[in-house]
Coordinates of C-alpha atoms in Angstrom, one line a residue:
M136 CA -11.1 -26.4 25.1
K137 CA -14.2 -24.4 24.1
S138 CA -15.8 -22.2 26.9
Y139 CA -19.3 -22.0 27.3
K140 CA -21.5 -19.1 28.3
P141 CA -23.4 -19.1 31.5
Y142 CA -26.7 -19.8 29.7
Q143 CA -25.2 -22.7 27.7
V144 CA -24.1 -24.3 30.8
A145 CA -27.6 -24.2 32.0
V146 CA -28.8 -25.4 28.7
I147 CA -26.3 -28.3 28.7
V148 CA -27.4 -29.3 32.2
L149 CA -31.1 -29.3 31.3
G150 CA -30.6 -30.9 27.9
L151 CA -28.6 -33.9 29.6
F152 CA -31.3 -34.2 32.4
L153 CA -34.0 -34.6 29.7
C154 CA -31.9 -37.0 27.5
F155 CA -31.2 -39.5 30.3
L156 CA -33.7 -38.9 33.2
G157 CA -36.8 -37.6 31.1
R158 CA -38.5 -41.1 31.4
F159 CA -39.4 -40.2 35.1
L160 CA -41.2 -36.9 34.3
P161 CA -45.0 -37.3 34.6
L162 CA -45.8 -36.1 31.1
S163 CA -48.9 -38.2 30.3
P164 CA -50.5 -41.4 31.8
T165 CA -51.3 -42.6 28.4
L166 CA -47.6 -42.7 27.2
S167 CA -45.2 -45.3 28.1
P168 CA -41.9 -44.4 30.0
S169 CA -39.9 -45.1 26.8
G170 CA -42.3 -42.9 24.9
T171 CA -41.8 -40.3 27.6
Q172 CA -38.0 -40.8 27.2
V173 CA -38.0 -40.4 23.4
L174 CA -39.9 -37.0 23.6
M175 CA -37.5 -35.8 26.5
I176 CA -34.6 -36.7 24.2
M177 CA -36.1 -34.9 21.3
A178 CA -36.5 -32.0 23.6
G179 CA -33.0 -32.0 25.3
G180 CA -31.4 -32.7 21.9
L181 CA -33.0 -29.7 20.0
L182 CA -32.1 -27.5 23.0
M183 CA -28.5 -28.3 22.7
W184 CA -28.3 -28.4 19.1
L185 CA -30.0 -24.8 19.0
L186 CA -28.2 -23.1 21.7
V187 CA -24.8 -25.2 22.2
G188 CA -23.8 -26.8 19.0
V189 CA -24.1 -30.0 17.1
D190 CA -20.9 -31.6 17.9
W191 CA -20.7 -33.9 21.2
S192 CA -24.3 -33.2 21.8
S193 CA -25.0 -35.6 18.8
L194 CA -23.1 -38.3 20.4
A195 CA -25.0 -37.7 24.0
V196 CA -28.4 -38.0 21.9
I197 CA -27.2 -41.3 20.3
L198 CA -26.2 -42.8 23.7
A199 CA -29.5 -41.7 25.4
L200 CA -31.4 -43.3 22.5
A201 CA -29.3 -46.5 22.9
L202 CA -30.3 -46.8 26.7
I203 CA -34.0 -47.3 25.7
P204 CA -34.8 -50.8 26.4
E205 CA -36.9 -51.1 23.2
L206 CA -33.8 -49.9 21.1
G207 CA -30.2 -50.7 22.5
M208 CA -27.0 -49.9 21.1
G209 CA -27.1 -52.4 18.3
K210 CA -30.1 -51.0 16.8
V211 CA -29.2 -47.3 17.4
S212 CA -25.5 -47.5 15.9
A213 CA -26.9 -49.4 13.0
G214 CA -29.5 -46.6 12.4
T215 CA -26.8 -43.6 12.8
L216 CA -23.7 -44.1 10.9
G217 CA -25.1 -47.4 9.6
N218 CA -28.0 -45.7 8.1
S219 CA -27.9 -45.9 4.2
T220 CA -28.9 -42.3 4.1
V221 CA -25.9 -41.1 6.2
F222 CA -23.7 -43.3 3.9
Y223 CA -25.3 -41.8 0.7
L224 CA -24.6 -38.2 2.0
M225 CA -20.9 -39.3 2.6
L226 CA -20.7 -40.3 -0.9
C227 CA -22.2 -37.1 -2.3
F228 CA -19.7 -35.0 -0.4
M229 CA -17.0 -37.2 -1.9
L230 CA -18.1 -37.1 -5.5
A231 CA -18.9 -33.3 -5.3
K232 CA -15.2 -32.7 -4.3
S233 CA -14.4 -33.7 -7.8
L234 CA -16.1 -30.6 -9.2
Q235 CA -14.3 -28.4 -6.8
A236 CA -10.8 -30.1 -7.0
T237 CA -10.7 -30.0 -10.8
G238 CA -12.1 -26.4 -11.1
V239 CA -15.2 -27.4 -12.7
A240 CA -17.7 -25.6 -10.4
H241 CA -15.5 -22.3 -10.4
R242 CA -15.4 -22.6 -14.3
L243 CA -19.2 -23.0 -14.5
A244 CA -19.8 -20.0 -12.3
V245 CA -17.6 -17.8 -14.3
W246 CA -19.0 -19.0 -17.7
F247 CA -22.6 -17.9 -16.7
L248 CA -21.4 -14.6 -15.5
T249 CA -19.4 -13.7 -18.6
S250 CA -21.7 -15.3 -21.2
S251 CA -22.8 -13.3 -24.1
F252 CA -26.4 -13.0 -22.6
S253 CA -25.0 -11.8 -19.3
R254 CA -23.4 -8.9 -21.3
K255 CA -26.7 -7.7 -22.7
G256 CA -27.4 -5.5 -19.6
A257 CA -27.2 -5.1 -15.9
W258 CA -30.4 -7.2 -15.1
C259 CA -29.2 -9.8 -17.7
T260 CA -26.0 -10.1 -15.7
I261 CA -27.9 -10.6 -12.5
A262 CA -30.2 -13.1 -14.0
M263 CA -27.2 -15.2 -14.9
I264 CA -25.7 -14.8 -11.5
F265 CA -28.7 -16.2 -10.1
V266 CA -28.9 -19.2 -12.7
S267 CA -25.2 -19.9 -12.0
I268 CA -25.9 -19.8 -8.3
F269 CA -28.8 -22.1 -8.6
V270 CA -27.2 -24.6 -10.8
L271 CA -24.1 -25.2 -8.5
S272 CA -26.1 -25.3 -5.5
S273 CA -28.5 -27.8 -6.8
G274 CA -25.6 -30.3 -7.2
L275 CA -23.4 -29.0 -4.4
S276 CA -23.8 -28.2 -0.8
S277 CA -25.1 -24.5 -0.3
S278 CA -22.0 -23.8 1.9
S279 CA -19.7 -24.8 -0.8
T280 CA -21.6 -22.8 -3.4
I281 CA -21.6 -19.6 -1.4
M282 CA -17.8 -20.0 -0.8
I283 CA -17.3 -20.2 -4.4
F284 CA -19.5 -17.1 -5.3
L285 CA -18.5 -14.7 -2.4
P286 CA -15.0 -14.0 -3.9
I287 CA -16.6 -13.3 -7.3
L288 CA -19.1 -10.9 -5.7
Y289 CA -16.5 -9.2 -3.8
E290 CA -14.6 -8.7 -6.8
I291 CA -17.5 -7.2 -8.5
F292 CA -18.4 -4.9 -5.7
E293 CA -14.8 -3.6 -5.3
S294 CA -14.2 -3.2 -9.1
L295 CA -17.4 -1.2 -9.3
G296 CA -16.3 1.3 -6.4
Y297 CA -18.8 0.0 -3.6
Q298 CA -17.6 -0.1 0.0
K299 CA -18.6 -1.8 3.0
G300 CA -20.6 -0.1 5.6
K301 CA -22.0 2.4 3.1
G302 CA -25.6 0.7 3.0
D303 CA -25.6 0.6 -0.8
A304 CA -28.8 -1.4 -2.0
F305 CA -27.1 -3.2 -4.9
P306 CA -24.5 -5.3 -2.8
A307 CA -27.0 -5.9 -0.1
V308 CA -29.5 -7.4 -2.5
M309 CA -26.8 -9.4 -4.1
I310 CA -25.3 -10.9 -0.9
A311 CA -28.9 -11.7 0.4
S312 CA -29.8 -13.2 -3.1
L313 CA -26.8 -15.4 -2.9
A314 CA -28.0 -17.0 0.4
I315 CA -31.6 -17.0 -0.7
I316 CA -30.9 -18.8 -4.2
C317 CA -28.4 -21.3 -2.7
Q318 CA -31.0 -22.4 -0.2
I319 CA -33.9 -22.5 -3.0
A320 CA -31.8 -24.6 -5.1
Q321 CA -30.9 -26.9 -2.0
A322 CA -34.4 -27.7 -1.9
T323 CA -34.6 -29.1 -5.4
T324 CA -32.6 -32.2 -5.0
P325 CA -31.2 -34.4 -2.3
I326 CA -27.6 -34.2 -3.8
S327 CA -25.0 -33.4 -1.3
H328 CA -28.0 -31.8 0.8
A329 CA -28.0 -33.3 4.2
M330 CA -31.3 -31.5 5.2
T331 CA -33.1 -32.6 2.2
L332 CA -32.0 -36.1 2.9
I333 CA -33.2 -35.7 6.6
G334 CA -36.6 -35.3 5.1
F335 CA -36.3 -38.4 2.9
S336 CA -35.2 -40.4 5.8
S337 CA -37.9 -39.2 8.3
Y338 CA -40.5 -40.1 5.8
N339 CA -39.0 -43.7 5.7
S340 CA -39.1 -43.8 9.4
Y341 CA -42.8 -43.0 9.8
T342 CA -44.2 -44.9 6.8
G343 CA -41.6 -47.6 5.9
N344 CA -41.9 -46.3 2.3
T345 CA -39.4 -44.7 0.1
M346 CA -39.3 -41.4 -1.3
E347 CA -37.5 -41.9 -4.6
F348 CA -35.0 -39.3 -6.0
G349 CA -36.9 -38.7 -9.2
Q350 CA -40.1 -38.4 -7.5
Y351 CA -39.0 -35.7 -5.2
V352 CA -37.1 -33.8 -7.9
M353 CA -40.2 -33.6 -10.1
V354 CA -41.9 -31.7 -7.5
A355 CA -39.1 -29.7 -5.9
M356 CA -37.4 -28.6 -9.1
P357 CA -40.5 -26.5 -10.6
V358 CA -41.2 -25.1 -7.0
G359 CA -37.5 -24.2 -6.8
V360 CA -37.2 -22.8 -10.2
L361 CA -40.4 -20.6 -10.0
T362 CA -39.5 -19.5 -6.5
A363 CA -36.0 -18.3 -7.8
V364 CA -37.8 -16.6 -10.7
A365 CA -40.2 -14.8 -8.6
W366 CA -37.3 -13.6 -6.3
F367 CA -35.6 -12.3 -9.4
F368 CA -38.9 -10.2 -10.1
V369 CA -39.1 -9.1 -6.5
C370 CA -35.4 -7.8 -6.8
R371 CA -36.2 -6.2 -10.3
F372 CA -39.4 -4.4 -9.4
I373 CA -39.9 -4.1 -5.8
W374 CA -36.3 -3.6 -4.2
K375 CA -35.1 -1.9 -7.3
P376 CA -31.6 -1.4 -6.5
D377 CA -29.4 1.1 -8.6
V378 CA -27.8 -1.1 -11.1
S379 CA -26.2 1.6 -13.4
R380 CA -22.6 0.8 -12.2
L381 CA -22.9 -2.6 -13.7
T382 CA -22.4 -1.0 -17.2
K383 CA -18.8 -0.6 -16.0
L384 CA -18.3 -4.2 -15.3
D385 CA -15.0 -5.8 -17.0
Y386 CA -16.3 -9.2 -17.8
D387 CA -12.9 -10.3 -19.4
A388 CA -11.0 -9.4 -16.1
I389 CA -13.4 -11.6 -14.3
K390 CA -13.1 -14.3 -16.9
G391 CA -9.2 -14.3 -16.6
N392 CA -6.8 -16.4 -18.4
E393 CA -9.0 -19.3 -18.2
G394 CA -8.1 -21.7 -21.1
P395 CA -10.3 -24.4 -22.6
L396 CA -11.6 -27.3 -20.5
T397 CA -9.0 -29.6 -19.2
L398 CA -9.0 -33.4 -19.7
E399 CA -9.5 -33.7 -15.8
E400 CA -12.4 -31.2 -15.8
K401 CA -14.1 -33.1 -18.7
I402 CA -13.8 -36.4 -17.0
A403 CA -15.1 -35.1 -13.6
A404 CA -18.1 -33.4 -15.2
A405 CA -18.8 -36.6 -17.4
V406 CA -18.7 -38.9 -14.3
Y407 CA -20.8 -36.4 -12.0
L408 CA -23.5 -35.9 -14.9
T409 CA -23.7 -39.8 -15.3
V410 CA -24.1 -40.2 -11.8
V411 CA -27.0 -37.7 -11.7
I412 CA -28.7 -39.2 -14.5
L413 CA -28.8 -42.7 -12.7
W414 CA -30.0 -41.1 -9.5
L415 CA -33.1 -39.6 -11.5
A416 CA -33.7 -42.5 -13.9
P417 CA -35.6 -44.7 -11.5
G418 CA -38.1 -42.1 -10.3
I419 CA -38.7 -40.5 -13.6
S420 CA -39.0 -43.8 -15.5
K421 CA -42.2 -44.8 -13.5
Y422 CA -44.1 -42.0 -15.4
I423 CA -42.4 -41.9 -18.8
A424 CA -41.1 -45.4 -19.2
P425 CA -42.9 -47.7 -17.0
A426 CA -41.6 -50.8 -18.7
A427 CA -38.0 -49.8 -17.7
Y428 CA -38.9 -49.0 -14.2
P429 CA -38.6 -52.6 -12.6
L430 CA -35.0 -52.8 -13.9
L431 CA -34.0 -49.2 -13.2
N432 CA -35.6 -49.2 -9.6
K433 CA -33.0 -52.0 -8.8
I434 CA -30.2 -49.0 -8.9
H435 CA -29.9 -48.1 -5.2
Q436 CA -28.8 -44.5 -4.9
C437 CA -25.5 -45.5 -3.2
Y438 CA -24.4 -47.7 -6.3
P439 CA -23.8 -44.8 -8.9
P440 CA -21.5 -42.6 -6.6
I441 CA -19.5 -45.4 -5.3
V442 CA -18.6 -46.6 -9.1
G443 CA -17.9 -42.9 -9.8
I444 CA -15.6 -42.2 -7.0
I445 CA -13.7 -45.4 -7.7
L446 CA -13.2 -44.4 -11.5
L447 CA -12.1 -41.0 -10.6
H448 CA -9.5 -42.6 -8.2
F449 CA -8.1 -44.9 -11.1
I450 CA -8.6 -42.6 -14.1
K451 CA -5.2 -40.8 -14.2
V452 CA -4.2 -37.6 -16.2
D453 CA -0.3 -36.9 -16.3
H454 CA 0.1 -39.8 -13.6
K455 CA -2.2 -38.3 -11.3
P456 CA -5.7 -39.5 -10.1
V457 CA -8.6 -37.2 -11.5
L458 CA -9.7 -37.2 -7.8
S459 CA -7.7 -39.4 -5.3
Y460 CA -9.5 -41.3 -2.5
K461 CA -7.7 -39.4 0.1
D462 CA -8.8 -35.9 -1.4
A463 CA -12.5 -37.4 -1.6
I464 CA -12.5 -38.5 1.7
S465 CA -11.2 -35.3 3.2
A466 CA -14.2 -33.5 1.9
V467 CA -16.5 -35.5 4.3
P468 CA -17.6 -33.7 7.5
L469 CA -17.8 -36.3 10.3
S470 CA -19.5 -33.9 12.6
T471 CA -22.4 -33.5 10.0
L472 CA -22.8 -37.1 9.6
L473 CA -23.1 -37.8 13.3
F474 CA -25.7 -35.1 13.6
M475 CA -27.4 -36.4 10.8
G476 CA -27.3 -40.0 12.2
A477 CA -28.5 -38.8 15.5
L478 CA -31.7 -37.0 14.0
L479 CA -32.4 -39.9 11.8
E480 CA -32.4 -42.4 14.6
L481 CA -34.4 -39.9 16.8
G482 CA -37.2 -39.9 13.8
T483 CA -37.1 -43.7 13.8
A484 CA -37.6 -43.8 17.6
L485 CA -40.5 -41.3 17.4
A486 CA -42.1 -43.7 14.7
N487 CA -41.3 -46.8 16.7
E488 CA -44.6 -48.8 17.2
D489 CA -43.5 -50.4 20.4
I490 CA -42.7 -47.1 21.9
G491 CA -45.8 -45.6 20.7
V492 CA -45.0 -41.8 20.5
S493 CA -46.4 -41.6 16.9
A494 CA -49.9 -42.9 17.9
W495 CA -49.9 -40.6 21.1
L496 CA -48.9 -37.7 19.1
S497 CA -51.7 -38.4 16.5
D498 CA -54.3 -38.6 19.3
T499 CA -53.0 -35.3 21.2
M500 CA -52.4 -33.1 18.0
G501 CA -55.6 -34.4 16.4
V502 CA -57.6 -32.2 18.9
F503 CA -56.3 -29.1 17.2
F504 CA -56.6 -30.2 13.6
G505 CA -59.9 -32.0 14.1
G506 CA -61.8 -29.2 12.1
V507 CA -59.0 -28.3 9.6
S508 CA -59.5 -29.5 5.9
P509 CA -57.1 -31.9 4.3
L510 CA -55.7 -29.4 1.8
M511 CA -55.3 -26.5 4.5
F512 CA -53.5 -29.1 7.0
V513 CA -50.8 -29.7 4.3
I514 CA -50.5 -26.1 3.7
I515 CA -50.4 -25.2 7.3
L516 CA -47.6 -27.8 8.0
G517 CA -45.7 -26.6 4.7
A518 CA -45.9 -22.9 6.0
L519 CA -44.9 -23.9 9.4
S520 CA -41.8 -25.7 8.1
V521 CA -40.7 -22.4 6.2
I522 CA -41.6 -20.1 9.2
L523 CA -39.7 -22.2 11.8
T524 CA -36.7 -23.0 9.6
N525 CA -36.0 -19.1 9.3
F526 CA -35.4 -19.0 13.0
M527 CA -34.0 -22.2 13.9
S528 CA -31.9 -25.1 12.3
N529 CA -33.3 -26.7 9.2
A530 CA -32.9 -30.2 10.8
V531 CA -34.6 -29.2 14.1
T532 CA -37.7 -27.9 12.2
C533 CA -37.8 -31.2 10.2
A534 CA -37.9 -33.0 13.4
I535 CA -40.6 -30.8 14.8
C536 CA -42.8 -30.8 11.6
M537 CA -42.5 -34.5 10.9
A538 CA -43.3 -35.3 14.4
I539 CA -46.5 -33.3 14.3
G540 CA -47.4 -33.9 10.7
M541 CA -46.7 -37.7 9.8
P542 CA -48.7 -39.1 12.6
L543 CA -51.6 -36.9 11.7
A544 CA -51.3 -38.0 8.0
M545 CA -51.7 -41.5 8.9
G546 CA -54.1 -40.9 11.7
I547 CA -57.1 -38.6 11.4
Y548 CA -56.1 -37.7 8.0
N549 CA -55.6 -41.4 7.0
G550 CA -57.0 -41.8 3.4
L551 CA -57.4 -38.0 3.0
V552 CA -53.9 -36.7 3.0
S553 CA -50.9 -38.8 1.2
P554 CA -48.1 -38.7 3.7
I555 CA -45.7 -38.5 0.8
V556 CA -47.2 -35.1 -0.4
L557 CA -46.8 -33.8 3.1
A558 CA -43.4 -35.1 3.5
I559 CA -42.3 -33.4 0.2
M560 CA -43.7 -30.2 1.3
I561 CA -41.9 -30.3 4.7
T562 CA -38.7 -31.2 3.1
I563 CA -39.0 -28.3 0.7
G564 CA -40.0 -26.0 3.3
I565 CA -37.2 -26.8 5.7
N566 CA -34.5 -25.5 3.1
F567 CA -36.3 -22.1 2.6
A568 CA -34.2 -20.7 5.5
F569 CA -33.3 -17.0 4.4
A570 CA -33.9 -14.5 7.1
T571 CA -31.7 -14.9 10.2
A572 CA -28.3 -16.2 10.8
P573 CA -29.1 -19.2 13.1
A574 CA -31.2 -20.5 10.3
T575 CA -28.5 -22.1 8.3
P576 CA -24.7 -21.5 7.4
P577 CA -25.1 -19.7 4.2
V578 CA -27.3 -17.1 5.8
A579 CA -24.8 -16.7 8.8
I580 CA -22.1 -16.1 6.1
A581 CA -24.2 -13.5 4.3
A582 CA -24.9 -11.9 7.7
D583 CA -21.1 -11.7 8.6
S584 CA -20.2 -10.5 5.3
G585 CA -20.4 -6.7 6.2
W586 CA -22.1 -5.8 2.9
I587 CA -26.0 -6.3 4.4
S588 CA -27.3 -5.3 7.8
A589 CA -29.4 -7.9 9.9
G590 CA -32.5 -5.8 9.6
K591 CA -32.3 -5.9 5.7
L592 CA -31.4 -9.4 5.6
F593 CA -34.5 -10.2 7.7
Q594 CA -36.6 -8.1 5.6
Y595 CA -35.4 -9.8 2.2
G596 CA -35.4 -13.0 3.8
M597 CA -38.9 -13.1 5.0
V598 CA -40.2 -11.7 1.7
A599 CA -38.4 -14.7 0.0
A600 CA -40.0 -17.1 2.6
I601 CA -43.6 -15.9 1.8
V602 CA -43.0 -16.2 -2.0
G603 CA -41.8 -19.8 -1.2
I604 CA -45.0 -20.5 0.9
V605 CA -47.3 -19.2 -1.9
I606 CA -45.5 -21.4 -4.7
M607 CA -45.5 -24.3 -2.6
A608 CA -49.1 -24.2 -2.0
V609 CA -50.2 -23.2 -5.5
V610 CA -47.7 -25.3 -7.6
G611 CA -46.0 -27.9 -5.1
I612 CA -49.1 -29.5 -3.7
P613 CA -50.9 -30.1 -7.1
I614 CA -47.6 -31.7 -8.5
A615 CA -47.0 -33.7 -5.5
G616 CA -50.5 -35.0 -5.5
F617 CA -49.8 -36.1 -9.2
V618 CA -46.6 -38.1 -8.6
S619 CA -47.6 -39.7 -5.3

């Protein structure tokens, strides 16, 4: 049984009190008891998620929401694990397992690292490492990507004579960059990325509209690519680690005895690529082939991965499935789905007109933003999402920023700020978590690697965050305005 520290026990007591008895607190005479309860559930849930964990506390939040008269267990259960976004994430995890189980993901990482361009020089090698991290993390979870690359980077460090605890700049920069590029790439697509999908669903909860896959990628991908490129130049010309040892790197040893692509790898890669194309097609067709949009828009995001998973189960090589259903389902983290479901239903409750929290927040927060221009409002919320996510969970940051931003976008900024532009900026921003271990699992893994100090990780991460904020404001907002 897990033992809790004294402060965690206090947090649990306070969190549960807020979740189940918060409606009796005199928060505001203009807010209904159910509205007060929803806000207290958000406060109590955030406290427990931040300081205790996201396992049983997610179930506590779901139960507390179900006890609100305007909601009930039927609506709440349908909005958690019954949410199509949660189901979509589950399918993404299952499909992504095919790239890991068949070895496609590892092969792709090694191919970039040992390519002819990579062998042209030290910074060419580093560039290709960054590219391979970005490519994999845009389609796999950042945690999966970092676990693929850590052994590769460790092998490089050890082969070049680096040792843990010596304070060498090159390993520190590379470990920090692994987490940073993973998180940047995670912001570019919703494929296997729970936090990005929370942004999608939160937008839907507040507005009733859908943020399309292709529409989001057309904004997030340029922002992500430019942020990654900018980070490479920061490493090259500001941090300037000594990379002279890379001239001794044995690329062939890293490549090992990998033979040509196996049939299983070809099938897994082909199915995965086809699914991604079908995900992108509806949103992009709206702008490049409007006549095809009505037909392509009928392709729900869950259809392609379902078909892909079934095909991989029944297509056999040497009498074995390319990806058996049992192996696929083993890749699904139930605790993540429950956590995501709780957050999504909390967002739905915050946006529920009968409960009235959204209107109350718009009136209350409008006092602080009354004199702020529409453009500056979007920039502030985007920057706030980046800053907060570097010190707390991405999901918690999303809940806070959406709760502040969306009511205002549909209230005092109605007609002046497009809610989808704001939602895209917040969704990108919550993924730019680079600086501290509590921010996100990949950063925690980097911090615990032994190759970088907490101080250096914070320094590198905050510089990357500032770079991300600038590119979001200069590039992201104009593109988002165009596609909205």
